[in-house]
Amino acid sequence: MTPDIPLNLKLRNKKDREVAFAQDIIVTELYKFFPEAIIHGGTGIWRCYQGNRFSEDVDVYIKRDDKKIEEFFKSLENKGFKIIKKRLKENSLYSGLEFNGIETKFEATFQNKKPFFKKYETANSFFINVYTLTPEDLIIEKVETYLSRKKIRDLYDIAFLINYIENKELVKSYLKNLIEKFEKPIDEKNLASIIILGVIPNYSQLLTEIKRWAR
């Protein structure tokens, strides 16, 4: 693999830099209250695996603790965040946040997952220790997500993550299932707005890469 470009050099768009900075505060505060939190989804890929796709959401797995959840949101307010929305369900939490006029989302699922220790790159290209998922587990999630919502970002993430797989057998059946049930993404044109650097592949190129790897 080629050397990774530091995130502070990748982020040329001012809004993206501001969202990334807000995410860093969210993650830092999160681990004060939920030290076993697991970051996953697009932000987990972008920050922990030096991905090239921007993600506005912070998605995590945590154990449900209503008192700590309230303390966490209070800490965000003390840091200057406005809580635009907050919806707590039995198995999940959704929130919309605003920081210095920039909006982002924080979503938590109350599930036990196997943590994978990794470095998280901040907007200033410092690194902090976090938990995320293995590349294999992220791919399994992304395959299930793509098949349910058909969004190009999930297909892009799968094609990116296959370069990090260490145990092919763990994901091969999932990738073959993706190939067998594949339908075109419903939002291919949106990929251009969330790729940070480089060319914008089309869905056919991404699928070809996945097929080549899954043989």
GROMACS .gro file of N, CA and C in nm, residues 24-155:
model
  396
   24ASP      N    1  -1.437   1.479   1.654
   24ASP     CA    2  -1.328   1.451   1.748
   24ASP      C    3  -1.368   1.482   1.892
   25ILE      N    4  -1.440   1.591   1.910
   25ILE     CA    5  -1.488   1.625   2.044
   25ILE      C    6  -1.587   1.520   2.093
   26ILE      N    7  -1.678   1.480   2.005
   26ILE     CA    8  -1.777   1.377   2.041
   26ILE      C    9  -1.708   1.249   2.084
   27VAL      N   10  -1.610   1.205   2.006
   27VAL     CA   11  -1.539   1.080   2.037
   27VAL      C   12  -1.462   1.092   2.168
   28THR      N   13  -1.394   1.204   2.187
   28THR     CA   14  -1.318   1.224   2.310
   28THR      C   15  -1.409   1.222   2.432
   29GLU      N   16  -1.523   1.290   2.424
   29GLU     CA   17  -1.617   1.291   2.536
   29GLU      C   18  -1.681   1.154   2.556
   30LEU      N   19  -1.709   1.086   2.447
   30LEU     CA   20  -1.771   0.953   2.455
   30LEU      C   21  -1.692   0.858   2.543
   31TYR      N   22  -1.560   0.855   2.522
   31TYR     CA   23  -1.477   0.759   2.595
   31TYR      C   24  -1.461   0.794   2.743
   32LYS      N   25  -1.497   0.915   2.781
   32LYS     CA   26  -1.497   0.949   2.923
   32LYS      C   27  -1.611   0.877   2.997
   33PHE      N   28  -1.719   0.852   2.926
   33PHE     CA   29  -1.837   0.791   2.987
   33PHE      C   30  -1.857   0.645   2.946
   34PHE      N   31  -1.808   0.612   2.827
   34PHE     CA   32  -1.822   0.475   2.776
   34PHE      C   33  -1.685   0.427   2.726
   35PRO      N   34  -1.597   0.389   2.817
   35PRO     CA   35  -1.460   0.352   2.779
   35PRO      C   36  -1.450   0.226   2.693
   36GLU      N   37  -1.559   0.151   2.681
   36GLU     CA   38  -1.558   0.032   2.596
   36GLU      C   39  -1.635   0.054   2.466
   37ALA      N   40  -1.668   0.179   2.434
   37ALA     CA   41  -1.743   0.209   2.312
   37ALA      C   42  -1.666   0.162   2.188
   38ILE      N   43  -1.741   0.116   2.089
   38ILE     CA   44  -1.683   0.067   1.964
   38ILE      C   45  -1.733   0.156   1.850
   39ILE      N   46  -1.640   0.221   1.782
   39ILE     CA   47  -1.675   0.307   1.668
   39ILE      C   48  -1.681   0.220   1.543
   40HIS      N   49  -1.788   0.235   1.466
   40HIS     CA   50  -1.799   0.156   1.343
   40HIS      C   51  -1.858   0.244   1.234
   41GLY      N   52  -1.905   0.182   1.126
   41GLY     CA   53  -1.963   0.260   1.017
   41GLY      C   54  -1.859   0.340   0.941
   42GLY      N   55  -1.907   0.440   0.867
   42GLY     CA   56  -1.819   0.518   0.781
   42GLY      C   57  -1.710   0.592   0.856
   43THR      N   58  -1.743   0.646   0.973
   43THR     CA   59  -1.642   0.719   1.050
   43THR      C   60  -1.536   0.625   1.104
   44GLY      N   61  -1.575   0.506   1.145
   44GLY     CA   62  -1.477   0.407   1.188
   44GLY      C   63  -1.379   0.373   1.077
   45ILE      N   64  -1.431   0.360   0.955
   45ILE     CA   65  -1.345   0.327   0.840
   45ILE      C   66  -1.256   0.446   0.805
   46TRP      N   67  -1.314   0.563   0.799
   46TRP     CA   68  -1.241   0.683   0.760
   46TRP      C   69  -1.131   0.717   0.860
   47ARG      N   70  -1.161   0.709   0.988
   47ARG     CA   71  -1.066   0.753   1.090
   47ARG      C   72  -0.969   0.645   1.135
   48CYS      N   73  -1.013   0.520   1.138
   48CYS     CA   74  -0.928   0.413   1.191
   48CYS      C   75  -0.854   0.335   1.082
   49TYR      N   76  -0.903   0.343   0.959
   49TYR     CA   77  -0.839   0.271   0.849
   49TYR      C   78  -0.793   0.366   0.738
   50GLN      N   79  -0.788   0.496   0.770
   50GLN     CA   80  -0.742   0.597   0.675
   50GLN      C   81  -0.819   0.589   0.543
   51GLY      N   82  -0.950   0.578   0.556
   51GLY     CA   83  -1.035   0.573   0.438
   51GLY      C   84  -1.039   0.705   0.364
   52ASN      N   85  -1.096   0.700   0.245
   52ASN     CA   86  -1.098   0.817   0.158
   52ASN      C   87  -1.241   0.868   0.137
   53ARG      N   88  -1.333   0.818   0.218
   53ARG     CA   89  -1.473   0.862   0.207
   53ARG      C   90  -1.515   0.935   0.333
   54PHE      N   91  -1.561   1.058   0.313
   54PHE     CA   92  -1.605   1.140   0.427
   54PHE      C   93  -1.736   1.086   0.483
   55SER      N   94  -1.749   1.090   0.615
   55SER     CA   95  -1.872   1.048   0.681
   55SER      C   96  -1.907   1.149   0.789
   56GLU      N   97  -2.031   1.195   0.791
   56GLU     CA   98  -2.074   1.295   0.888
   56GLU      C   99  -2.122   1.234   1.019
   57ASP      N  100  -2.156   1.107   1.019
   57ASP     CA  101  -2.214   1.043   1.137
   57ASP      C  102  -2.107   0.979   1.224
   58VAL      N  103  -2.131   0.978   1.354
   58VAL     CA  104  -2.050   0.898   1.446
   58VAL      C  105  -2.140   0.784   1.494
   59ASP      N  106  -2.106   0.663   1.451
   59ASP     CA  107  -2.185   0.544   1.485
   59ASP      C  108  -2.106   0.459   1.584
   60VAL      N  109  -2.171   0.420   1.692
   60VAL     CA  110  -2.100   0.343   1.795
   60VAL      C  111  -2.188   0.232   1.850
   61TYR      N  112  -2.121   0.134   1.910
   61TYR     CA  113  -2.186   0.034   1.993
   61TYR      C  114  -2.149   0.064   2.138
   62ILE      N  115  -2.248   0.070   2.223
   62ILE     CA  116  -2.224   0.089   2.366
   62ILE      C  117  -2.324   0.005   2.445
   63LYS      N  118  -2.294  -0.014   2.572
   63LYS     CA  119  -2.391  -0.075   2.662
   63LYS      C  120  -2.487   0.034   2.710
   64ARG      N  121  -2.613  -0.001   2.716
   64ARG     CA  122  -2.711   0.101   2.755
   64ARG      C  123  -2.696   0.138   2.903
   65ASP      N  124  -2.684   0.267   2.925
   65ASP     CA  125  -2.678   0.322   3.061
   65ASP      C  126  -2.737   0.462   3.052
   66ASP      N  127  -2.865   0.475   3.086
   66ASP     CA  128  -2.935   0.602   3.065
   66ASP      C  129  -2.872   0.718   3.141
   67LYS      N  130  -2.822   0.691   3.260
   67LYS     CA  131  -2.759   0.798   3.339
   67LYS      C  132  -2.633   0.848   3.268
   68LYS      N  133  -2.551   0.756   3.219
   68LYS     CA  134  -2.429   0.796   3.150
   68LYS      C  135  -2.460   0.865   3.018
   69ILE      N  136  -2.566   0.823   2.952
   69ILE     CA  137  -2.606   0.888   2.828
   69ILE      C  138  -2.640   1.035   2.854
   70GLU      N  139  -2.715   1.060   2.958
   70GLU     CA  140  -2.750   1.198   2.992
   70GLU      C  141  -2.626   1.279   3.029
   71GLU      N  142  -2.535   1.218   3.101
   71GLU     CA  143  -2.411   1.287   3.139
   71GLU      C  144  -2.326   1.316   3.015
   72PHE      N  145  -2.325   1.224   2.922
   72PHE     CA  146  -2.250   1.242   2.797
   72PHE      C  147  -2.304   1.362   2.719
   73PHE      N  148  -2.436   1.369   2.704
   73PHE     CA  149  -2.494   1.481   2.630
   73PHE      C  150  -2.474   1.613   2.703
   74LYS      N  151  -2.478   1.608   2.834
   74LYS     CA  152  -2.452   1.729   2.912
   74LYS      C  153  -2.309   1.777   2.889
   75SER      N  154  -2.216   1.684   2.880
   75SER     CA  155  -2.076   1.721   2.855
   75SER      C  156  -2.060   1.783   2.717
   76LEU      N  157  -2.136   1.733   2.619
   76LEU     CA  158  -2.131   1.793   2.485
   76LEU      C  159  -2.186   1.936   2.488
   77GLU      N  160  -2.294   1.956   2.561
   77GLU     CA  161  -2.349   2.092   2.573
   77GLU      C  162  -2.248   2.185   2.639
   78ASN      N  163  -2.176   2.134   2.737
   78ASN     CA  164  -2.073   2.215   2.803
   78ASN      C  165  -1.958   2.249   2.709
   79LYS      N  166  -1.941   2.169   2.604
   79LYS     CA  167  -1.837   2.195   2.504
   79LYS      C  168  -1.886   2.286   2.392
   80GLY      N  169  -2.013   2.323   2.397
   80GLY     CA  170  -2.066   2.415   2.296
   80GLY      C  171  -2.162   2.353   2.196
   81PHE      N  172  -2.196   2.226   2.213
   81PHE     CA  173  -2.290   2.161   2.122
   81PHE      C  174  -2.434   2.197   2.157
   82LYS      N  175  -2.519   2.203   2.055
   82LYS     CA  176  -2.663   2.211   2.073
   82LYS      C  177  -2.723   2.076   2.036
   83ILE      N  178  -2.812   2.026   2.119
   83ILE     CA  179  -2.878   1.900   2.091
   83ILE      C  180  -3.004   1.930   2.011
   84ILE      N  181  -3.000   1.907   1.882
   84ILE     CA  182  -3.114   1.938   1.795
   84ILE      C  183  -3.223   1.833   1.809
   85LYS      N  184  -3.182   1.707   1.808
   85LYS     CA  185  -3.275   1.595   1.822
   85LYS      C  186  -3.212   1.491   1.913
   86LYS      N  187  -3.296   1.420   1.984
   86LYS     CA  188  -3.247   1.305   2.061
   86LYS      C  189  -3.363   1.207   2.077
   87ARG      N  190  -3.341   1.087   2.028
   87ARG     CA  191  -3.446   0.986   2.033
   87ARG      C  192  -3.388   0.857   2.090
   88LEU      N  193  -3.433   0.821   2.206
   88LEU     CA  194  -3.383   0.702   2.275
   88LEU      C  195  -3.487   0.591   2.265
   89LYS      N  196  -3.446   0.479   2.205
   89LYS     CA  197  -3.533   0.362   2.195
   89LYS      C  198  -3.475   0.249   2.278
   90GLU      N  199  -3.544   0.137   2.277
   90GLU     CA  200  -3.500   0.024   2.359
   90GLU      C  201  -3.360  -0.022   2.322
   91ASN      N  202  -3.331  -0.027   2.192
   91ASN     CA  203  -3.204  -0.083   2.148
   91ASN      C  204  -3.113   0.016   2.078
   92SER      N  205  -3.152   0.142   2.073
   92SER     CA  206  -3.071   0.238   1.998
   92SER      C  207  -3.095   0.381   2.045
   93LEU      N  208  -3.004   0.467   2.003
   93LEU     CA  209  -3.010   0.610   2.033
   93LEU      C  210  -2.975   0.686   1.907
   94TYR      N  211  -3.055   0.784   1.872
   94TYR     CA  212  -3.027   0.870   1.758
   94TYR      C  213  -3.024   1.014   1.807
   95SER      N  214  -2.927   1.091   1.759
   95SER     CA  215  -2.923   1.233   1.794
   95SER      C  216  -2.868   1.316   1.680
   96GLY      N  217  -2.922   1.436   1.668
   96GLY     CA  218  -2.871   1.535   1.576
   96GLY      C  219  -2.807   1.646   1.656
   97LEU      N  220  -2.685   1.684   1.619
   97LEU     CA  221  -2.608   1.779   1.697
   97LEU      C  222  -2.563   1.896   1.611
   98GLU      N  223  -2.544   2.011   1.676
   98GLU     CA  224  -2.491   2.128   1.606
   98GLU      C  225  -2.376   2.187   1.687
   99PHE      N  226  -2.268   2.219   1.616
   99PHE     CA  227  -2.151   2.278   1.681
   99PHE      C  228  -2.097   2.388   1.591
  100ASN      N  229  -2.101   2.510   1.640
  100ASN     CA  230  -2.055   2.626   1.562
  100ASN      C  231  -2.122   2.633   1.425
  101GLY      N  232  -2.252   2.603   1.422
  101GLY     CA  233  -2.327   2.611   1.297
  101GLY      C  234  -2.314   2.490   1.207
  102ILE      N  235  -2.236   2.392   1.247
  102ILE     CA  236  -2.215   2.271   1.168
  102ILE      C  237  -2.294   2.156   1.230
  103GLU      N  238  -2.367   2.083   1.147
  103GLU     CA  239  -2.448   1.973   1.198
  103GLU      C  240  -2.379   1.838   1.178
  104THR      N  241  -2.397   1.751   1.272
  104THR     CA  242  -2.349   1.614   1.262
  104THR      C  243  -2.446   1.525   1.339
  105LYS      N  244  -2.423   1.395   1.334
  105LYS     CA  245  -2.513   1.300   1.400
  105LYS      C  246  -2.433   1.205   1.488
  106PHE      N  247  -2.495   1.166   1.596
  106PHE     CA  248  -2.439   1.063   1.683
  106PHE      C  249  -2.544   0.955   1.699
  107GLU      N  250  -2.507   0.832   1.664
  107GLU     CA  251  -2.600   0.720   1.673
  107GLU      C  252  -2.534   0.606   1.749
  108ALA      N  253  -2.607   0.550   1.843
  108ALA     CA  254  -2.556   0.438   1.922
  108ALA      C  255  -2.652   0.321   1.915
  109THR      N  256  -2.595   0.202   1.905
  109THR     CA  257  -2.673   0.079   1.912
  109THR      C  258  -2.629   0.005   2.037
  110PHE      N  259  -2.726  -0.043   2.112
  110PHE     CA  260  -2.695  -0.111   2.238
  110PHE      C  261  -2.677  -0.261   2.213
  111GLN      N  262  -2.557  -0.294   2.167
  111GLN     CA  263  -2.522  -0.433   2.135
  111GLN      C  264  -2.382  -0.462   2.184
  112ASN      N  265  -2.359  -0.589   2.214
  112ASN     CA  266  -2.224  -0.633   2.248
  112ASN      C  267  -2.155  -0.679   2.121
  113LYS      N  268  -2.042  -0.620   2.091
  113LYS     CA  269  -1.961  -0.656   1.976
  113LYS      C  270  -1.817  -0.679   2.022
  114LYS      N  271  -1.744  -0.754   1.943
  114LYS     CA  272  -1.605  -0.780   1.978
  114LYS      C  273  -1.519  -0.659   1.942
  115PRO      N  274  -1.455  -0.595   2.040
  115PRO     CA  275  -1.377  -0.474   2.011
  115PRO      C  276  -1.243  -0.506   1.946
  116PHE      N  277  -1.198  -0.414   1.863
  116PHE     CA  278  -1.069  -0.425   1.795
  116PHE      C  279  -0.993  -0.296   1.821
  117PHE      N  280  -0.881  -0.306   1.891
  117PHE     CA  281  -0.801  -0.188   1.930
  117PHE      C  282  -0.737  -0.125   1.807
  118LYS      N  283  -0.753   0.008   1.793
  118LYS     CA  284  -0.701   0.075   1.675
  118LYS      C  285  -0.672   0.221   1.708
  119LYS      N  286  -0.593   0.283   1.624
  119LYS     CA  287  -0.565   0.426   1.633
  119LYS      C  288  -0.669   0.503   1.551
  120TYR      N  289  -0.721   0.609   1.611
  120TYR     CA  290  -0.818   0.696   1.546
  120TYR      C  291  -0.746   0.826   1.511
  121GLU      N  292  -0.751   0.865   1.384
  121GLU     CA  293  -0.683   0.987   1.341
  121GLU      C  294  -0.776   1.107   1.353
  122THR      N  295  -0.731   1.208   1.426
  122THR     CA  296  -0.811   1.329   1.444
  122THR      C  297  -0.795   1.422   1.325
  123ALA      N  298  -0.876   1.527   1.323
  123ALA     CA  299  -0.870   1.625   1.214
  123ALA      C  300  -0.735   1.695   1.206
  124ASN      N  301  -0.663   1.698   1.317
  124ASN     CA  302  -0.529   1.759   1.320
  124ASN      C  303  -0.418   1.656   1.300
  125SER      N  304  -0.458   1.534   1.264
  125SER     CA  305  -0.365   1.424   1.239
  125SER      C  306  -0.286   1.381   1.361
  126PHE      N  307  -0.345   1.397   1.478
  126PHE     CA  308  -0.297   1.328   1.597
  126PHE      C  309  -0.373   1.195   1.604
  127PHE      N  310  -0.325   1.106   1.687
  127PHE     CA  311  -0.390   0.975   1.698
  127PHE      C  312  -0.429   0.948   1.843
  128ILE      N  313  -0.550   0.894   1.860
  128ILE     CA  314  -0.594   0.853   1.992
  128ILE      C  315  -0.636   0.706   1.985
  129ASN      N  316  -0.625   0.637   2.097
  129ASN     CA  317  -0.661   0.496   2.101
  129ASN      C  318  -0.812   0.480   2.116
  130VAL      N  319  -0.870   0.394   2.032
  130VAL     CA  320  -1.013   0.367   2.040
  130VAL      C  321  -1.037   0.218   2.014
  131TYR      N  322  -1.162   0.181   2.023
  131TYR     CA  323  -1.205   0.049   1.977
  131TYR      C  324  -1.290   0.066   1.852
  132THR      N  325  -1.267  -0.022   1.756
  132THR     CA  326  -1.350  -0.028   1.636
  132THR      C  327  -1.378  -0.176   1.609
  133LEU      N  328  -1.415  -0.209   1.486
  133LEU     CA  329  -1.434  -0.348   1.446
  133LEU      C  330  -1.320  -0.389   1.355
  134THR      N  331  -1.298  -0.518   1.342
  134THR     CA  332  -1.199  -0.568   1.247
  134THR      C  333  -1.247  -0.536   1.106
  135PRO      N  334  -1.156  -0.534   1.008
  135PRO     CA  335  -1.199  -0.514   0.869
  135PRO      C  336  -1.303  -0.618   0.827
  136GLU      N  337  -1.285  -0.741   0.873
  136GLU     CA  338  -1.379  -0.847   0.837
  136GLU      C  339  -1.519  -0.818   0.891
  137ASP      N  340  -1.526  -0.777   1.018
  137ASP     CA  341  -1.657  -0.746   1.077
  137ASP      C  342  -1.721  -0.623   1.013
  138LEU      N  343  -1.639  -0.525   0.977
  138LEU     CA  344  -1.691  -0.407   0.909
  138LEU      C  345  -1.749  -0.444   0.773
  139ILE      N  346  -1.681  -0.533   0.701
  139ILE     CA  347  -1.730  -0.576   0.570
  139ILE      C  348  -1.863  -0.650   0.585
  140ILE      N  349  -1.871  -0.738   0.682
  140ILE     CA  350  -1.995  -0.812   0.704
  140ILE      C  351  -2.111  -0.715   0.729
  141GLU      N  352  -2.086  -0.615   0.812
  141GLU     CA  353  -2.188  -0.512   0.837
  141GLU      C  354  -2.225  -0.438   0.709
  142LYS      N  355  -2.123  -0.400   0.633
  142LYS     CA  356  -2.146  -0.321   0.513
  142LYS      C  357  -2.220  -0.400   0.406
  143VAL      N  358  -2.193  -0.528   0.394
  143VAL     CA  359  -2.266  -0.611   0.298
  143VAL      C  360  -2.414  -0.613   0.335
  144GLU      N  361  -2.443  -0.637   0.461
  144GLU     CA  362  -2.582  -0.639   0.507
  144GLU      C  363  -2.649  -0.504   0.485
  145THR      N  364  -2.574  -0.397   0.510
  145THR     CA  365  -2.630  -0.262   0.493
  145THR      C  366  -2.657  -0.232   0.347
  146TYR      N  367  -2.561  -0.269   0.259
  146TYR     CA  368  -2.582  -0.241   0.116
  146TYR      C  369  -2.705  -0.315   0.064
  147LEU      N  370  -2.718  -0.441   0.100
  147LEU     CA  371  -2.831  -0.519   0.050
  147LEU      C  372  -2.965  -0.465   0.099
  148SER      N  373  -2.963  -0.393   0.211
  148SER     CA  374  -3.089  -0.341   0.265
  148SER      C  375  -3.123  -0.202   0.212
  149ARG      N  376  -3.020  -0.120   0.178
  149ARG     CA  377  -3.052   0.017   0.137
  149ARG      C  378  -2.994   0.059   0.002
  150LYS      N  379  -2.904  -0.021  -0.055
  150LYS     CA  380  -2.851   0.001  -0.191
  150LYS      C  381  -2.785   0.139  -0.209
  151LYS      N  382  -2.703   0.179  -0.113
  151LYS     CA  383  -2.634   0.308  -0.125
  151LYS      C  384  -2.490   0.288  -0.169
  152ILE      N  385  -2.445   0.374  -0.259
  152ILE     CA  386  -2.314   0.360  -0.320
  152ILE      C  387  -2.202   0.370  -0.217
  153ARG      N  388  -2.222   0.447  -0.110
  153ARG     CA  389  -2.117   0.463  -0.009
  153ARG      C  390  -2.081   0.329   0.055
  154ASP      N  391  -2.181   0.242   0.073
  154ASP     CA  392  -2.155   0.112   0.135
  154ASP      C  393  -2.077   0.021   0.041
  155LEU      N  394  -2.109   0.026  -0.088
  155LEU     CA  395  -2.034  -0.052  -0.186
  155LEU      C  396  -1.890  -0.003  -0.193
   0.00000   0.00000   0.00000
